[in-house]
Structure formats: structure tokens, C-alpha cells
Amino acid sequence: GGMVCGSIEPVSSDEDRGWTWQVCLSNGGRLCLCREGMCMLSRYRVDAVAAWSEPQRSRRPQLYAFYNANDHPLGFRYAHLGHGTAKGDFPIVGMTAGWLPAELVNPADYDRLRSESAQVRIRFLGTFCDPFDVAPSPAVSTQVKVSTAQPGQSTMQVLLMDGGAVMVQPAFPSAPLWSKTGAGGKGFGSGKGFGGKGKPNFHTSGGSFFAPAQIQMRPWGNSNAFFKPRMAPPVDALQMVASAFRTTRHSLRDHAVFRGKLRQLPRTKSQQNIEANLSTDRIRFAADAPSLLSANCPTLSTSPPPLAPRPLLSVLCVRWFDYWSDPDRCSDYSTLNDGYFTDLFDGPCSMGKLLPGEFEVFTVFIRCTADLTKLQPQQLRSMLGGRNVVAWYFVWPSTCSAEGAGYVSE
């Protein structure tokens, strides 16, 4: 949410005996601080009549690591919100690239930190939020639609619709029974039209099918007999979709379409800490890091991890929240396509290639024009610590009152 501030002063009342400093905050709250060995203790109350919170002990990080939201192996985009509780609403403002406090998942990996080519498992500390977790697509089971068979349509298809809906074509059971033409034909039921990793291949027509639309005639004994084409038995459209995604019908209740694949619907709007495998050149640690890793005294390091130098470049990126409905790998014009941003930040000649570790990106995910009015320019500017600062806007201005995906009112 908002930014609060205040001046640090020595404590002046007997009530605060045992505490060294106090801060009267701009929101009416009050903070007390004192040192306990190598740690800092703090307590807080929201106003003069409220009770004090339990003392909180500061935690010095073992190390700092360079975080990049675009590195997520499943294509999720988690923004680091800080170390508080996520408000769970738009606009979502957080760091998507930059140096963050972290710790080793396995303390035994400390010796590997000194190797320039090793990889270790680390845990980024703080609160993270993905726009999908705040405003996910509806469950697939509620989005399956059956279309009317179109003239000349020759294959069964499962199609992605705007908003993550799934359409089954042609309509069943009103369509005639489909038949293969030729011994080598491959169709929807054969599984050939599927892509890898549970993703239906929506661009492969499979083999050729035909639907007999006229009354057919066949010989029967010494005479000709007429018959109408058989009607297909009722088909469970949900089961068709489940088969296309190579999953069960039941799982469609708690999954949504995400970039043409399935993603588990979120249980919470944020999560604490994120783990990742990183190369050691993206990690900074203290010379006495073993003392930080000690189980007996986890915070008594004599020196903190060396901080990254001041970023050469700070970027404030304003973009649309829905980065998952467009399943295409990339685009050179659509700001609704996530591949557009991965190319911009990490592609050839990008800052990720030319300035590794020397930049930071704070991303603002918005869902409507009203989200822009909630932003506080002073707070946004205070986040940017680089020697050079730039703001990039990737939403389209519109003079229409009705807003569409990616548009905001002028």
C-alpha cells in the first residue's frame, strides 16, 4: 500500500524503558527500536491507544541474489512485494528483476559458492505475488463451449477462446458420425494432434475426415437399400477437453487455461519466499558466511553480505495484468504477449545481455484505468535507486469509455 515515514529520535518516556530509539510515523503509528547483540529489535502500534505488537527480531540475510521473474520454469511472473503482507488487489507493484536477500536451501552448498561455474539452490526471501493468483481465469470446467458444425468443417477440434474459454467443434451429438478416409488417416482420437507437455496442438488438423451429408445407397442382396448416416452417441465435451489436455475430467474443476496449457487455480493471492537454481555469478555473500549458516548462531555474522553496487539503470514498467491468455511464444507488436517482454528484457541486445546484474525492474500490473489513479508517483520514484531512471508504459490509451484488454482511458 502506501508509504509511511518518520524521524528517528531517542526515547523520552519511562514507558519505553529498555528501548533506545522511537519513530513517530506519518500514519499516526509509533515504532520503537533497540539493539540486542548483533540483532535489531522493534515493536509497533498503530495509534496511541492501541496495544504494542510483540517485539520482532531483524534477520540478516545470508546472501543477496539476482532475481529475474522471467526465469520461472513454468512461465509464471512473480513480483517481489517486499517483506510485508500482500494486499491482494490491483495495481500490483513489485520488483521483477534485481538484487534480493536470499539464503541457501542447503547450507552444505556454501563451499560451492566460491566456484564461478557452479549452481546452487537458493531461497529468495519476502512476499511474492503473481497477477494470475489475484485474478485467475475461470476453471476450465466452466468454460467449455460446444460450437455448431460449420459447412466444410472436416475435423474435430478443441479451440482456445478469448478469456481462456475452450470450445469443442463440431457440435455433438447433432453431427453425423465421423469416418476416416483412407487407411492412413489420423484423427483427433488417435492423439496425433496433441502437442508436448499436455498442450493441445490447436494448429494441426490431423488427418482427413468426412461427414456424410446426403442419403447414401448401398447394395443389399439383389436390390438397393437406402440408409441414413448413423448419429453419434452423446459425447461428454468435458471428457474431450480433458483428453486433449491429457488429464482427468475431475482436474478441469481446479485448473484454468494458462498459455494454452493447464495451471492449478491459486489458493492464496501471494506466497512467502521462492526457491530457484542459480549460478554463483548471480550471488553475493559475506566473507564470514559460515557463521550465518551456523545452526547455533544464525545471525551473528561480523559483516553483512556485500551489497550489489547501485544499479546503473532502474526501469519502471507499466503493463497489462493478463500475460497468460495469449499462448503465442512471442510478438513484435502486442503488449498483451508475454514473449514481447521476455525479448525486451532478456533477448538479444537487451539490458539482461548487455548489463547483467547492473539493472533493476519494478513492474506495475494494472487491470483498468482506475488502477493508474491509485498509484503514488512519489512512492514509485523512491523505489528506483539506479543512476539512470526510465519509465516504460505498455498500455494503449483510448478515447472510448468502454475499456478493452490492454486499453486505458486517456
CSV table of C-alpha atoms in Angstrom, one decimal:
chain,number,residue,atom,x,y,z
A,1,GLY,CA,0.0,0.0,0.0
A,2,GLY,CA,1.1,3.5,1.0
A,3,MET,CA,4.5,4.8,2.2
A,4,VAL,CA,5.0,6.0,5.7
A,5,CYS,CA,7.9,7.9,7.2
A,6,GLY,CA,9.2,9.5,10.3
A,7,SER,CA,12.3,10.7,12.1
A,8,ILE,CA,14.4,8.6,14.5
A,9,GLU,CA,14.8,10.1,17.9
A,10,PRO,CA,15.9,8.9,21.3
A,11,VAL,CA,13.1,7.5,23.5
A,12,SER,CA,11.8,10.0,26.1
A,13,SER,CA,9.3,8.2,28.3
A,14,ASP,CA,9.5,5.7,31.1
A,15,GLU,CA,7.0,3.6,29.2
A,16,ASP,CA,9.7,2.9,26.6
A,17,ARG,CA,12.4,1.9,29.1
A,18,GLY,CA,14.6,-0.7,27.6
A,19,TRP,CA,14.2,0.8,24.1
A,20,THR,CA,16.7,3.1,22.5
A,21,TRP,CA,15.0,4.9,19.6
A,22,GLN,CA,11.5,5.9,18.7
A,23,VAL,CA,9.9,6.8,15.4
A,24,CYS,CA,6.6,8.8,15.1
A,25,LEU,CA,5.3,7.7,11.8
A,26,SER,CA,3.2,9.8,9.3
A,27,ASN,CA,0.3,7.4,9.6
A,28,GLY,CA,-0.1,8.0,13.3
A,29,GLY,CA,1.7,4.8,14.3
A,30,ARG,CA,4.8,4.6,16.5
A,31,LEU,CA,7.9,2.4,16.3
A,32,CYS,CA,10.4,1.6,19.0
A,33,LEU,CA,13.9,0.1,18.2
A,34,CYS,CA,16.8,-1.3,20.2
A,35,ARG,CA,19.8,-3.4,19.7
A,36,GLU,CA,20.1,-7.0,21.1
A,37,GLY,CA,23.6,-8.2,20.4
A,38,MET,CA,24.1,-8.1,16.6
A,39,CYS,CA,20.3,-8.0,16.0
A,40,MET,CA,17.8,-5.2,15.9
A,41,LEU,CA,14.5,-5.5,17.9
A,42,SER,CA,11.4,-3.5,17.0
A,43,ARG,CA,7.8,-3.1,18.2
A,44,TYR,CA,4.9,-1.2,16.7
A,45,ARG,CA,1.5,0.1,17.5
A,46,VAL,CA,-1.0,1.7,15.1
A,47,ASP,CA,-2.1,4.6,17.4
A,48,ALA,CA,-1.7,6.0,20.9
A,49,VAL,CA,-4.4,3.8,22.4
A,50,ALA,CA,-3.6,0.5,20.6
A,51,ALA,CA,-1.5,-2.3,22.2
A,52,TRP,CA,2.1,-2.8,21.3
A,53,SER,CA,2.9,-5.6,19.0
A,54,GLU,CA,5.2,-8.4,20.0
A,55,PRO,CA,8.9,-7.5,19.6
A,56,GLN,CA,10.2,-8.5,16.2
A,57,ARG,CA,13.9,-9.6,15.7
A,58,SER,CA,15.5,-8.5,12.5
A,59,ARG,CA,17.0,-11.2,10.3
A,60,ARG,CA,20.2,-10.5,8.4
A,61,PRO,CA,20.2,-12.3,5.1
A,62,GLN,CA,22.9,-14.9,4.4
A,63,LEU,CA,23.4,-13.5,0.9
A,64,TYR,CA,22.0,-11.5,-1.9
A,65,ALA,CA,21.0,-13.0,-5.3
A,66,PHE,CA,19.8,-11.5,-8.6
A,67,TYR,CA,16.2,-12.2,-9.1
A,68,ASN,CA,14.6,-12.3,-12.6
A,69,ALA,CA,10.8,-13.1,-12.8
A,70,ASN,CA,11.3,-14.2,-16.4
A,71,ASP,CA,13.4,-17.2,-15.3
A,72,HIS,CA,10.5,-19.1,-13.8
A,73,PRO,CA,10.5,-22.6,-15.5
A,74,LEU,CA,6.7,-22.6,-15.9
A,75,GLY,CA,6.4,-19.1,-17.2
A,76,PHE,CA,4.8,-17.6,-14.0
A,77,ARG,CA,5.6,-14.0,-13.3
A,78,TYR,CA,6.0,-13.4,-9.6
A,79,ALA,CA,6.7,-9.8,-8.4
A,80,HIS,CA,8.6,-9.2,-5.1
A,81,LEU,CA,6.4,-7.0,-3.0
A,82,GLY,CA,8.8,-6.6,0.0
A,83,HIS,CA,8.6,-8.4,3.3
A,84,GLY,CA,5.1,-7.5,4.5
A,85,THR,CA,1.7,-8.9,3.7
A,86,ALA,CA,0.4,-8.6,0.1
A,87,LYS,CA,-2.8,-6.5,-0.2
A,88,GLY,CA,-4.1,-8.9,-2.8
A,89,ASP,CA,-5.5,-6.4,-5.2
A,90,PHE,CA,-4.5,-4.3,-8.2
A,91,PRO,CA,-2.4,-2.5,-9.0
A,92,ILE,CA,0.4,-5.0,-8.2
A,93,VAL,CA,3.7,-3.2,-7.8
A,94,GLY,CA,6.9,-5.1,-7.2
A,95,MET,CA,10.4,-5.9,-8.3
A,96,THR,CA,10.6,-8.3,-11.2
A,97,ALA,CA,14.4,-8.1,-11.7
A,98,GLY,CA,17.1,-7.0,-9.3
A,99,TRP,CA,19.1,-8.0,-6.2
A,100,LEU,CA,17.1,-9.5,-3.3
A,101,PRO,CA,18.0,-11.0,0.1
A,102,ALA,CA,18.2,-14.8,-0.1
A,103,GLU,CA,19.5,-17.9,1.7
A,104,LEU,CA,20.9,-21.3,0.8
A,105,VAL,CA,18.3,-24.1,0.8
A,106,ASN,CA,21.1,-26.5,1.6
A,107,PRO,CA,23.8,-24.9,3.9
A,108,ALA,CA,26.2,-27.5,2.7
A,109,ASP,CA,26.4,-25.7,-0.6
A,110,TYR,CA,28.4,-22.9,0.9
A,111,ASP,CA,31.7,-24.3,-0.4
A,112,ARG,CA,30.2,-24.3,-3.9
A,113,LEU,CA,29.6,-20.5,-3.8
A,114,ARG,CA,33.3,-19.9,-4.4
A,115,SER,CA,33.1,-21.7,-7.7
A,116,GLU,CA,32.4,-19.5,-10.7
A,117,SER,CA,30.6,-22.1,-12.7
A,118,ALA,CA,28.5,-23.9,-10.0
A,119,GLN,CA,24.8,-23.8,-9.5
A,120,VAL,CA,23.2,-23.8,-6.0
A,121,ARG,CA,19.6,-23.9,-4.8
A,122,ILE,CA,18.7,-20.6,-3.1
A,123,ARG,CA,15.5,-19.2,-1.5
A,124,PHE,CA,14.5,-15.6,-2.3
A,125,LEU,CA,13.1,-14.0,0.9
A,126,GLY,CA,10.0,-11.9,1.0
A,127,THR,CA,6.4,-11.8,-0.3
A,128,PHE,CA,5.7,-12.5,-3.9
A,129,CYS,CA,2.6,-12.1,-6.0
A,130,ASP,CA,1.6,-13.3,-9.5
A,131,PRO,CA,-1.2,-11.4,-11.2
A,132,PHE,CA,-2.7,-14.8,-12.1
A,133,ASP,CA,-3.1,-15.5,-8.4
A,134,VAL,CA,-5.1,-12.3,-7.8
A,135,ALA,CA,-7.3,-12.5,-10.9
A,136,PRO,CA,-7.1,-16.1,-12.4
A,137,SER,CA,-9.0,-17.3,-15.4
A,138,PRO,CA,-12.2,-19.3,-14.6
A,139,ALA,CA,-11.9,-23.1,-14.2
A,140,VAL,CA,-11.9,-25.0,-17.5
A,141,SER,CA,-14.9,-26.9,-16.4
A,142,THR,CA,-17.0,-23.7,-16.5
A,143,GLN,CA,-15.6,-22.5,-19.8
A,144,VAL,CA,-16.2,-25.4,-22.2
A,145,LYS,CA,-18.4,-24.5,-25.1
A,146,VAL,CA,-19.7,-26.6,-28.0
A,147,SER,CA,-20.0,-24.9,-31.3
A,148,THR,CA,-22.3,-25.5,-34.3
A,149,ALA,CA,-20.6,-27.5,-37.1
A,150,GLN,CA,-19.7,-25.2,-39.9
A,151,PRO,CA,-20.1,-26.1,-43.6
A,152,GLY,CA,-17.0,-27.8,-44.9
A,153,GLN,CA,-15.6,-28.5,-41.4
A,154,SER,CA,-13.7,-31.7,-41.5
A,155,THR,CA,-12.0,-32.3,-38.2
A,156,MET,CA,-12.9,-32.4,-34.5
A,157,GLN,CA,-11.1,-29.5,-32.7
A,158,VAL,CA,-10.6,-28.1,-29.3
A,159,LEU,CA,-10.1,-24.3,-29.6
A,160,LEU,CA,-9.0,-21.6,-27.2
A,161,MET,CA,-11.3,-18.7,-27.0
A,162,ASP,CA,-10.8,-15.1,-25.7
A,163,GLY,CA,-10.7,-15.1,-21.9
A,164,GLY,CA,-9.4,-18.6,-21.7
A,165,ALA,CA,-12.6,-20.4,-22.7
A,166,VAL,CA,-12.4,-23.8,-24.5
A,167,MET,CA,-14.5,-24.6,-27.5
A,168,VAL,CA,-15.3,-28.1,-28.9
A,169,GLN,CA,-16.0,-28.4,-32.6
A,170,PRO,CA,-18.2,-29.6,-34.2
A,171,ALA,CA,-21.3,-29.9,-32.1
A,172,PHE,CA,-22.2,-33.3,-30.6
A,173,PRO,CA,-24.3,-35.3,-30.7
A,174,SER,CA,-26.2,-33.5,-33.5
A,175,ALA,CA,-23.4,-34.1,-36.0
A,176,PRO,CA,-23.2,-37.3,-38.0
A,177,LEU,CA,-20.7,-40.0,-37.1
A,178,TRP,CA,-17.3,-39.0,-38.5
A,179,SER,CA,-15.5,-41.5,-40.7
A,180,LYS,CA,-11.9,-41.8,-41.7
A,181,THR,CA,-10.9,-41.5,-45.4
A,182,GLY,CA,-8.1,-43.8,-46.3
A,183,ALA,CA,-6.2,-46.4,-44.3
A,184,GLY,CA,-3.5,-44.0,-43.2
A,185,GLY,CA,-5.7,-41.2,-41.8
A,186,LYS,CA,-5.0,-40.0,-38.4
A,187,GLY,CA,-7.6,-38.1,-36.3
A,188,PHE,CA,-8.4,-36.4,-33.0
A,189,GLY,CA,-8.9,-39.7,-31.3
A,190,SER,CA,-5.5,-41.0,-32.3
A,191,GLY,CA,-3.7,-38.5,-30.2
A,192,LYS,CA,-1.6,-37.3,-33.1
A,193,GLY,CA,-2.9,-33.7,-32.9
A,194,PHE,CA,-1.5,-33.2,-29.4
A,195,GLY,CA,1.4,-31.0,-28.5
A,196,GLY,CA,4.0,-31.8,-25.9
A,197,LYS,CA,3.6,-31.4,-22.1
A,198,GLY,CA,-0.1,-31.6,-22.0
A,199,LYS,CA,-0.7,-28.8,-24.5
A,200,PRO,CA,-3.2,-29.4,-27.3
A,201,ASN,CA,-1.9,-28.6,-30.7
A,202,PHE,CA,-4.6,-26.3,-32.0
A,203,HIS,CA,-2.9,-25.7,-35.4
A,204,THR,CA,-2.7,-29.3,-36.5
A,205,SER,CA,-5.7,-30.6,-38.4
A,206,GLY,CA,-4.7,-34.3,-38.1
A,207,GLY,CA,-6.0,-36.4,-40.9
A,208,SER,CA,-9.0,-36.0,-43.2
A,209,PHE,CA,-12.5,-36.8,-42.1
A,210,PHE,CA,-15.8,-36.5,-43.8
A,211,ALA,CA,-19.4,-36.2,-42.6
A,212,PRO,CA,-21.9,-37.8,-44.9
A,213,ALA,CA,-24.5,-35.2,-45.5
A,214,GLN,CA,-26.7,-36.9,-48.1
A,215,ILE,CA,-28.7,-40.1,-48.0
A,216,GLN,CA,-26.4,-42.9,-49.1
A,217,MET,CA,-27.2,-46.0,-51.1
A,218,ARG,CA,-25.6,-49.4,-50.8
A,219,PRO,CA,-26.4,-52.8,-52.3
A,220,TRP,CA,-28.3,-55.3,-50.2
A,221,GLY,CA,-28.7,-58.6,-51.8
A,222,ASN,CA,-30.2,-58.1,-55.3
A,223,SER,CA,-31.6,-54.7,-54.6
A,224,ASN,CA,-30.6,-51.4,-53.4
A,225,ALA,CA,-31.4,-50.2,-49.9
A,226,PHE,CA,-31.3,-46.6,-48.6
A,227,PHE,CA,-30.0,-45.7,-45.2
A,228,LYS,CA,-29.3,-42.5,-43.3
A,229,PRO,CA,-25.9,-41.9,-41.7
A,230,ARG,CA,-25.7,-43.0,-38.1
A,231,MET,CA,-25.9,-40.4,-35.4
A,232,ALA,CA,-23.0,-40.2,-33.0
A,233,PRO,CA,-23.9,-41.2,-29.4
A,234,PRO,CA,-23.8,-38.4,-26.9
A,235,VAL,CA,-20.2,-37.3,-26.3
A,236,ASP,CA,-19.0,-35.7,-23.0
A,237,ALA,CA,-17.4,-32.4,-24.1
A,238,LEU,CA,-15.6,-32.1,-20.8
A,239,GLN,CA,-14.0,-35.5,-21.3
A,240,MET,CA,-13.0,-34.5,-24.8
A,241,VAL,CA,-11.2,-31.4,-23.4
A,242,ALA,CA,-9.7,-33.5,-20.6
A,243,SER,CA,-8.3,-35.9,-23.2
A,244,ALA,CA,-6.9,-33.1,-25.3
A,245,PHE,CA,-5.0,-31.8,-22.2
A,246,ARG,CA,-4.1,-35.3,-21.2
A,247,THR,CA,-5.6,-35.0,-17.8
A,248,THR,CA,-8.7,-36.2,-16.0
A,249,ARG,CA,-12.2,-34.8,-16.2
A,250,HIS,CA,-12.2,-34.0,-12.5
A,251,SER,CA,-9.0,-31.9,-12.7
A,252,LEU,CA,-10.7,-29.4,-15.0
A,253,ARG,CA,-12.6,-28.1,-12.0
A,254,ASP,CA,-9.4,-26.7,-10.3
A,255,HIS,CA,-7.3,-25.8,-13.4
A,256,ALA,CA,-7.5,-22.8,-15.7
A,257,VAL,CA,-6.1,-22.4,-19.2
A,258,PHE,CA,-2.7,-20.8,-19.0
A,259,ARG,CA,-0.8,-20.1,-22.2
A,260,GLY,CA,-2.6,-23.0,-23.9
A,261,LYS,CA,-1.8,-25.4,-21.0
A,262,LEU,CA,-3.4,-26.0,-17.6
A,263,ARG,CA,-2.4,-24.3,-14.4
A,264,GLN,CA,-3.6,-25.0,-10.9
A,265,LEU,CA,-6.0,-22.4,-9.6
A,266,PRO,CA,-4.5,-20.4,-6.7
A,267,ARG,CA,-5.4,-21.0,-3.1
A,268,THR,CA,-3.8,-17.7,-1.9
A,269,LYS,CA,-3.1,-14.4,-3.5
A,270,SER,CA,0.6,-14.3,-2.5
A,271,GLN,CA,3.3,-16.6,-1.3
A,272,GLN,CA,6.3,-16.3,1.0
A,273,ASN,CA,9.7,-17.0,-0.4
A,274,ILE,CA,10.5,-18.5,-3.8
A,275,GLU,CA,13.2,-21.1,-4.5
A,276,ALA,CA,15.3,-21.3,-7.6
A,277,ASN,CA,18.5,-22.8,-9.0
A,278,LEU,CA,21.1,-20.0,-9.7
A,279,SER,CA,24.6,-19.9,-11.0
A,280,THR,CA,27.1,-18.5,-8.4
A,281,ASP,CA,27.9,-15.4,-10.6
A,282,ARG,CA,24.4,-14.1,-9.6
A,283,ILE,CA,25.0,-14.4,-5.9
A,284,ARG,CA,26.9,-12.2,-3.4
A,285,PHE,CA,27.8,-13.4,0.0
A,286,ALA,CA,29.8,-12.4,3.1
A,287,ALA,CA,33.4,-13.4,3.7
A,288,ASP,CA,32.3,-14.9,7.0
A,289,ALA,CA,29.1,-16.6,5.6
A,290,PRO,CA,29.7,-19.8,7.5
A,291,SER,CA,28.8,-18.1,10.7
A,292,LEU,CA,25.5,-17.1,9.1
A,293,LEU,CA,24.9,-20.7,8.3
A,294,SER,CA,25.6,-22.0,11.8
A,295,ALA,CA,22.6,-23.6,13.5
A,296,ASN,CA,23.8,-22.3,16.9
A,297,CYS,CA,24.1,-18.6,16.0
A,298,PRO,CA,22.4,-17.9,12.7
A,299,THR,CA,22.6,-14.1,12.8
A,300,LEU,CA,26.0,-13.4,14.5
A,301,SER,CA,27.9,-12.5,11.3
A,302,THR,CA,30.6,-9.9,11.9
A,303,SER,CA,29.9,-8.4,8.4
A,304,PRO,CA,26.9,-8.3,6.2
A,305,PRO,CA,26.9,-9.8,2.7
A,306,PRO,CA,28.3,-7.3,0.2
A,307,LEU,CA,25.5,-5.4,-1.4
A,308,ALA,CA,25.3,-5.0,-5.1
A,309,PRO,CA,26.5,-1.7,-6.4
A,310,ARG,CA,24.0,1.0,-7.2
A,311,PRO,CA,22.1,-0.1,-10.3
A,312,LEU,CA,23.2,1.6,-13.5
A,313,LEU,CA,19.6,1.6,-14.7
A,314,SER,CA,16.2,1.4,-12.9
A,315,VAL,CA,13.1,0.7,-15.0
A,316,LEU,CA,9.5,1.2,-14.0
A,317,CYS,CA,7.4,-0.9,-16.3
A,318,VAL,CA,3.6,-0.4,-16.5
A,319,ARG,CA,1.9,-3.3,-18.3
A,320,TRP,CA,-1.4,-5.2,-18.5
A,321,PHE,CA,-2.0,-7.8,-15.8
A,322,ASP,CA,-3.2,-10.7,-18.1
A,323,TYR,CA,0.0,-12.1,-19.6
A,324,TRP,CA,-1.2,-15.7,-20.0
A,325,SER,CA,-4.3,-15.6,-22.3
A,326,ASP,CA,-2.1,-15.2,-25.4
A,327,PRO,CA,-0.4,-18.6,-25.9
A,328,ASP,CA,1.9,-17.4,-28.7
A,329,ARG,CA,5.6,-17.6,-27.9
A,330,CYS,CA,6.4,-14.1,-28.9
A,331,SER,CA,5.1,-11.0,-30.7
A,332,ASP,CA,6.8,-7.8,-32.0
A,333,TYR,CA,3.8,-5.6,-31.5
A,334,SER,CA,1.3,-7.0,-29.0
A,335,THR,CA,1.9,-5.7,-25.5
A,336,LEU,CA,-0.5,-8.4,-24.2
A,337,ASN,CA,2.0,-11.1,-25.3
A,338,ASP,CA,4.5,-12.1,-22.6
A,339,GLY,CA,7.1,-13.1,-25.1
A,340,TYR,CA,7.2,-9.4,-26.1
A,341,PHE,CA,8.6,-8.6,-22.6
A,342,THR,CA,11.0,-11.5,-22.4
A,343,ASP,CA,12.5,-10.4,-25.6
A,344,LEU,CA,12.7,-6.8,-24.5
A,345,PHE,CA,14.3,-7.5,-21.1
A,346,ASP,CA,16.3,-10.7,-21.8
A,347,GLY,CA,16.6,-11.1,-25.6
A,348,PRO,CA,19.5,-10.1,-27.9
A,349,CYS,CA,20.9,-6.7,-27.2
A,350,SER,CA,18.7,-6.3,-24.1
A,351,MET,CA,19.7,-4.9,-20.7
A,352,GLY,CA,19.8,-8.5,-19.5
A,353,LYS,CA,22.5,-9.3,-22.0
A,354,LEU,CA,24.4,-6.0,-22.0
A,355,LEU,CA,24.1,-5.0,-18.3
A,356,PRO,CA,23.9,-8.3,-16.3
A,357,GLY,CA,23.4,-7.6,-12.7
A,358,GLU,CA,23.5,-3.8,-13.2
A,359,PHE,CA,19.8,-3.0,-13.6
A,360,GLU,CA,16.6,-3.4,-11.7
A,361,VAL,CA,13.0,-3.6,-13.0
A,362,PHE,CA,9.9,-2.6,-11.0
A,363,THR,CA,6.7,-3.7,-12.7
A,364,VAL,CA,3.2,-2.3,-12.2
A,365,PHE,CA,0.5,-4.7,-13.3
A,366,ILE,CA,-2.8,-3.0,-13.9
A,367,ARG,CA,-6.3,-4.2,-14.8
A,368,CYS,CA,-8.2,-1.0,-15.6
A,369,THR,CA,-7.8,2.8,-15.8
A,370,ALA,CA,-8.8,3.2,-12.1
A,371,ASP,CA,-5.6,1.3,-11.1
A,372,LEU,CA,-3.5,4.1,-12.5
A,373,THR,CA,-5.2,6.6,-10.2
A,374,LYS,CA,-4.2,4.5,-7.2
A,375,LEU,CA,-0.5,4.9,-7.9
A,376,GLN,CA,1.6,7.3,-5.8
A,377,PRO,CA,4.3,8.8,-8.0
A,378,GLN,CA,6.5,9.8,-5.0
A,379,GLN,CA,6.4,6.2,-3.7
A,380,LEU,CA,7.3,4.8,-7.2
A,381,ARG,CA,10.1,7.2,-7.6
A,382,SER,CA,11.6,6.3,-4.2
A,383,MET,CA,11.8,2.7,-5.2
A,384,LEU,CA,14.1,3.4,-8.1
A,385,GLY,CA,17.7,3.6,-6.9
A,386,GLY,CA,19.6,3.5,-10.2
A,387,ARG,CA,21.9,6.2,-11.6
A,388,ASN,CA,19.6,6.4,-14.6
A,389,VAL,CA,15.8,6.1,-14.3
A,390,VAL,CA,13.2,5.4,-17.0
A,391,ALA,CA,9.5,4.6,-17.1
A,392,TRP,CA,8.1,2.3,-19.9
A,393,TYR,CA,4.3,2.3,-20.5
A,394,PHE,CA,2.8,-0.7,-22.3
A,395,VAL,CA,-0.9,0.1,-22.2
A,396,TRP,CA,-2.8,1.6,-25.1
A,397,PRO,CA,-4.6,5.0,-24.5
A,398,SER,CA,-8.2,5.1,-25.7
A,399,THR,CA,-10.8,7.9,-26.0
A,400,CYS,CA,-13.6,5.3,-25.7
A,401,SER,CA,-15.4,5.0,-22.4
A,402,ALA,CA,-15.5,1.2,-22.7
A,403,GLU,CA,-12.2,-0.4,-21.9
A,404,GLY,CA,-10.8,-3.4,-23.7
A,405,ALA,CA,-7.9,-5.7,-22.9
A,406,GLY,CA,-4.7,-3.6,-22.7
A,407,TYR,CA,-6.5,-0.3,-23.0
A,408,VAL,CA,-6.9,2.6,-20.6
A,409,SER,CA,-8.8,5.8,-20.9
A,410,GLU,CA,-6.8,8.9,-21.8
